[in-house]
Rosetta silent file (secondary structure, phi, psi, omega in degrees, C-alpha in Angstrom):
SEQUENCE: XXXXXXXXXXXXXXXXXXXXXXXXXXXXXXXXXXXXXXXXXXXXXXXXXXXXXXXXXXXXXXXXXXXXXXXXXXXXXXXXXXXXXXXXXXXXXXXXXXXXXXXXXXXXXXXXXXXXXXX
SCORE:     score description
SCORE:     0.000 S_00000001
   1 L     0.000  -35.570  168.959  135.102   39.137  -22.347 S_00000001
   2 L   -34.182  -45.460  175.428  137.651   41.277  -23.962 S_00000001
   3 L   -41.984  -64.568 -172.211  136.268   40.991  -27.254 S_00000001
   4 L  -101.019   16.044 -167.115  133.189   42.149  -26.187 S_00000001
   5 L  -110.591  127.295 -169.112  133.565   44.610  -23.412 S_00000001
   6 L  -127.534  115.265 -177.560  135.126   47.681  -24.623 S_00000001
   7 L   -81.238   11.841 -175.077  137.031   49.508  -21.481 S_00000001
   8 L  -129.878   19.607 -160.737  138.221   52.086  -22.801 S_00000001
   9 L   -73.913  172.903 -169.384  134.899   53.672  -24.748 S_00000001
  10 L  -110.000  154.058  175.806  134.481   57.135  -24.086 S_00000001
  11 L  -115.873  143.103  131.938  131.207   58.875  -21.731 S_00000001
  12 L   -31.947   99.090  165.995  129.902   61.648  -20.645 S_00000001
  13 L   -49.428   89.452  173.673  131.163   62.233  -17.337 S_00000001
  14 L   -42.040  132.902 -163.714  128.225   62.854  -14.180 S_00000001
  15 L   -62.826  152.853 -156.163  128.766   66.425  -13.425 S_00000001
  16 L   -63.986  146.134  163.604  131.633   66.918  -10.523 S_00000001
  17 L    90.805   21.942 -151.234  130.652   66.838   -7.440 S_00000001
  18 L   -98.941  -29.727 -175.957  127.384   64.892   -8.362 S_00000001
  19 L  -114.431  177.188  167.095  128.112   61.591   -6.035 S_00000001
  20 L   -96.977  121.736 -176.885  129.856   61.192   -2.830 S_00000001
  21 L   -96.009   -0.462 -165.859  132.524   58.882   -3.774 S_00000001
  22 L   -68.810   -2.337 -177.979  133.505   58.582   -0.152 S_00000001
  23 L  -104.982  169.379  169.036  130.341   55.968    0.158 S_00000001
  24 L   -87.685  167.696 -155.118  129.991   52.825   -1.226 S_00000001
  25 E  -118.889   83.662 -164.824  128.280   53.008   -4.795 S_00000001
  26 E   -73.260  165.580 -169.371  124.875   50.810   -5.590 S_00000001
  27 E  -143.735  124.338 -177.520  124.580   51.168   -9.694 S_00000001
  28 E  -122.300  153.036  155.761  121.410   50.776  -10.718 S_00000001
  29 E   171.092  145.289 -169.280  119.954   50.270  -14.825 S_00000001
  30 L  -109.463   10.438  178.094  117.535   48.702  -16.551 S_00000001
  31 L    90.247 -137.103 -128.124  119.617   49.247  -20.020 S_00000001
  32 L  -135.245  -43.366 -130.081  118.919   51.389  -22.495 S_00000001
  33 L  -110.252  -21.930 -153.593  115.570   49.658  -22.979 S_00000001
  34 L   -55.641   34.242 -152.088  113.892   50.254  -19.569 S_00000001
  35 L  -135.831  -26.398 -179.802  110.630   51.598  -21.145 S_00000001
  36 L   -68.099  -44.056 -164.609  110.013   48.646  -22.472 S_00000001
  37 L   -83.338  144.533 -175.609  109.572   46.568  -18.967 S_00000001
  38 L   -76.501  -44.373 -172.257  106.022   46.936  -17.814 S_00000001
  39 L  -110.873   24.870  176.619  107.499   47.543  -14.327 S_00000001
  40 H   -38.509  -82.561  167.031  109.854   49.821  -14.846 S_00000001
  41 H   -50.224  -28.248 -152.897  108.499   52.781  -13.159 S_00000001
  42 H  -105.663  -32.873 -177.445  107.339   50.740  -10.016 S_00000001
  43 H   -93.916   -4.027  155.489  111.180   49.204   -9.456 S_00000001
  44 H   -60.931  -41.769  171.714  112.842   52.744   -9.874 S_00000001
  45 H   -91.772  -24.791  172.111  110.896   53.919   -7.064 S_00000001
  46 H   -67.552  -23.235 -175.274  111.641   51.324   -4.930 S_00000001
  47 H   -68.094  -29.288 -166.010  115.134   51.510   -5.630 S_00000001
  48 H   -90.483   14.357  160.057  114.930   55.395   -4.948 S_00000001
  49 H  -104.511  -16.574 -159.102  113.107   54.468   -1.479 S_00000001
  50 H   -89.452  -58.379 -158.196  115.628   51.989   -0.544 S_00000001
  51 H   -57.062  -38.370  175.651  118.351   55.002   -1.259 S_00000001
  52 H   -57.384  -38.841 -166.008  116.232   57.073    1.490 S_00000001
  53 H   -81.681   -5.588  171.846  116.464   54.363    3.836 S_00000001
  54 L  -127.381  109.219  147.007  120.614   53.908    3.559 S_00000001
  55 L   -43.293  -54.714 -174.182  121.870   57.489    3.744 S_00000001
  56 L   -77.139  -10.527  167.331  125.231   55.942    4.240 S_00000001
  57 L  -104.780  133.847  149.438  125.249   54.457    0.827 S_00000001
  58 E   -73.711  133.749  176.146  125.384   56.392   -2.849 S_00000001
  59 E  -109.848  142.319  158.066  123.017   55.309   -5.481 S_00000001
  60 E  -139.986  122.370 -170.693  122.902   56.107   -9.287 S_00000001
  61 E   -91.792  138.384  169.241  120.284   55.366  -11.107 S_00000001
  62 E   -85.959   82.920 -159.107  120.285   55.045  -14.838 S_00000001
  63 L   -69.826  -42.881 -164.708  116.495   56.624  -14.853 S_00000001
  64 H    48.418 -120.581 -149.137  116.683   56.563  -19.396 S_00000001
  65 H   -93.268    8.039  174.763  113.304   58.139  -20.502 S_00000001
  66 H   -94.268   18.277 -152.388  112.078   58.337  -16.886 S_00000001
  67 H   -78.024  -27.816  169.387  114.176   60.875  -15.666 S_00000001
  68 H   -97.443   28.339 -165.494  111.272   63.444  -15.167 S_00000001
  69 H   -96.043  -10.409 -168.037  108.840   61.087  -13.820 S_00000001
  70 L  -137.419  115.948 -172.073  110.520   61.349   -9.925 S_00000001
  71 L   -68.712  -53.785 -158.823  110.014   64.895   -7.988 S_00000001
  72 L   -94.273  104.144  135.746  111.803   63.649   -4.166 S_00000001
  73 L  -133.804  154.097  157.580  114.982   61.971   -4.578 S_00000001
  74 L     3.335  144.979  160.753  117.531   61.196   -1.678 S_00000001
  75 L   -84.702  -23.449  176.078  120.121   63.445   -1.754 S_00000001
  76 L   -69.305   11.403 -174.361  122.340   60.424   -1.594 S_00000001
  77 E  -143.884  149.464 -179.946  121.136   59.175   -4.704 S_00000001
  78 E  -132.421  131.919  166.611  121.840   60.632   -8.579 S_00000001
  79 E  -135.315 -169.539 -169.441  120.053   60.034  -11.115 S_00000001
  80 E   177.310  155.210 -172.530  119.869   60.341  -15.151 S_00000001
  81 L   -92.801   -1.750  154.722  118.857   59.567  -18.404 S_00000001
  82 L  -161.861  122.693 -137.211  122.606   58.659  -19.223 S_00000001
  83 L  -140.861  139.505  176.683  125.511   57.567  -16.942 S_00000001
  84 L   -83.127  122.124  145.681  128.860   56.542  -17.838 S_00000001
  85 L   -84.700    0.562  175.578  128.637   53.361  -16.963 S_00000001
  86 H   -91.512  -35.841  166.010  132.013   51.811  -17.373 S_00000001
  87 H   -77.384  -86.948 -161.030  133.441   54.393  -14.802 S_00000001
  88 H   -11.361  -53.110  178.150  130.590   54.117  -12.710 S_00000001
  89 H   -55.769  -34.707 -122.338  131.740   50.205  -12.627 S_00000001
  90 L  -102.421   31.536 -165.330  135.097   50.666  -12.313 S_00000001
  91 L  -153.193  -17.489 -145.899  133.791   52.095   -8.250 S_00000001
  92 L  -104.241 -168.408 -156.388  131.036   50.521   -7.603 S_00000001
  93 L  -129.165  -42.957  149.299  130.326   48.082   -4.548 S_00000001
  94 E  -155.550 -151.439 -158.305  127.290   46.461   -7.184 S_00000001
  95 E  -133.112  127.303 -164.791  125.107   46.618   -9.733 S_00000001
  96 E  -141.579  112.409 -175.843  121.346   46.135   -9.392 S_00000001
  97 E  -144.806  163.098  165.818  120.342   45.107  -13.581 S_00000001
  98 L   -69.793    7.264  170.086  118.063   43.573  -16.108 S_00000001
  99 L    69.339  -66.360  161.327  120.873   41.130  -16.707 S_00000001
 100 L    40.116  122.521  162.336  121.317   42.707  -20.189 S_00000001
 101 L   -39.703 -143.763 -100.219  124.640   41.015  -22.292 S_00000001
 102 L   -45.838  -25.818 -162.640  126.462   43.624  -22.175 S_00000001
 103 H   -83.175  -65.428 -174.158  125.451   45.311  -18.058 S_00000001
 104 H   -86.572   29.406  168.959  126.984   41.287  -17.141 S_00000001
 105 H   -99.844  -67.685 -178.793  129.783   41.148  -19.334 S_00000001
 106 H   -62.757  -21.825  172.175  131.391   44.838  -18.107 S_00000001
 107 H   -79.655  -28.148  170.310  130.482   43.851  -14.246 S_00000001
 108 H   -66.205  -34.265  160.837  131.873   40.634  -14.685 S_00000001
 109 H   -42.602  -42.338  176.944  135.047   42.781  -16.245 S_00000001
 110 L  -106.401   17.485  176.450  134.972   44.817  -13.458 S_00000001
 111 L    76.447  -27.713 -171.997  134.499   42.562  -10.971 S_00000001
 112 L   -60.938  138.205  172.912  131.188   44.283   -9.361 S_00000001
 113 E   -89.087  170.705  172.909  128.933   41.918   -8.331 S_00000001
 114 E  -126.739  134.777  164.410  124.914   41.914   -9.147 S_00000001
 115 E   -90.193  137.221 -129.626  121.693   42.026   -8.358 S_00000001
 116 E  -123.346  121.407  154.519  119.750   40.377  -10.967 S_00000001
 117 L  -137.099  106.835 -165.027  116.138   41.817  -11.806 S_00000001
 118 L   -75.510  172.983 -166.733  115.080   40.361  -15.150 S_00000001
 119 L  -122.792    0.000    0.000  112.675   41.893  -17.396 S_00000001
């Protein structure tokens, strides 16, 4: 995984204060790509209903070109059309992906485990 995982690339940082980190941290994305999946839009809002119903957890969603399609979300939940996602792993509690090389190659790196929703 070394090869292809590169831990040290650099991101854009989510603006301070943007999460709680004091919660555990669901990581949500659909790649790069999600525009592509027919059902895109329909599993973003569920994920961003599930974040109403656990308060007690933080969610960040990697939203890509869908970031102005959702008026209500959770305060417990951040979202965006790009997320570091290698810190975001290096915190998180999992990962809820498209399976995407690359999304289970850095969670396997970072140990978070995933939930798998294929495209």
């Amino acid at each position: 995984l070394g090869e292809f995982v590169d831990l040290e690339r650099r991101e854009e940082p989510l603006p301070s204060g943007a999460i709680d980190t004091t919660k555990p941290l669901v990581y949500c994305s659909l790649g790069s790509s999600a525009t592509f999946y027919p059902h895109s839009k329909r599993f973003f809002l569920a994920v961003l209903e599930a974040a109403k119903l656990r308060p007690d957890w933080q969610f960040v969603v990697h939203l890509g070109n869908y970031v102005n399609c959702f008026d209500k979300v959770a305060p417990n939940a951040y979202v965006g059309n790009r997320v570091p996602q290698m810190a975001l792993l290096q915190s998180a509690s999992v990962m809820v992906t498209h399976a995407g090389a690359n999304s289970v190659m850095e969670c396997i790196a970072n140990q978070v485990p995933m939930v798998v929703c294929p495209g």
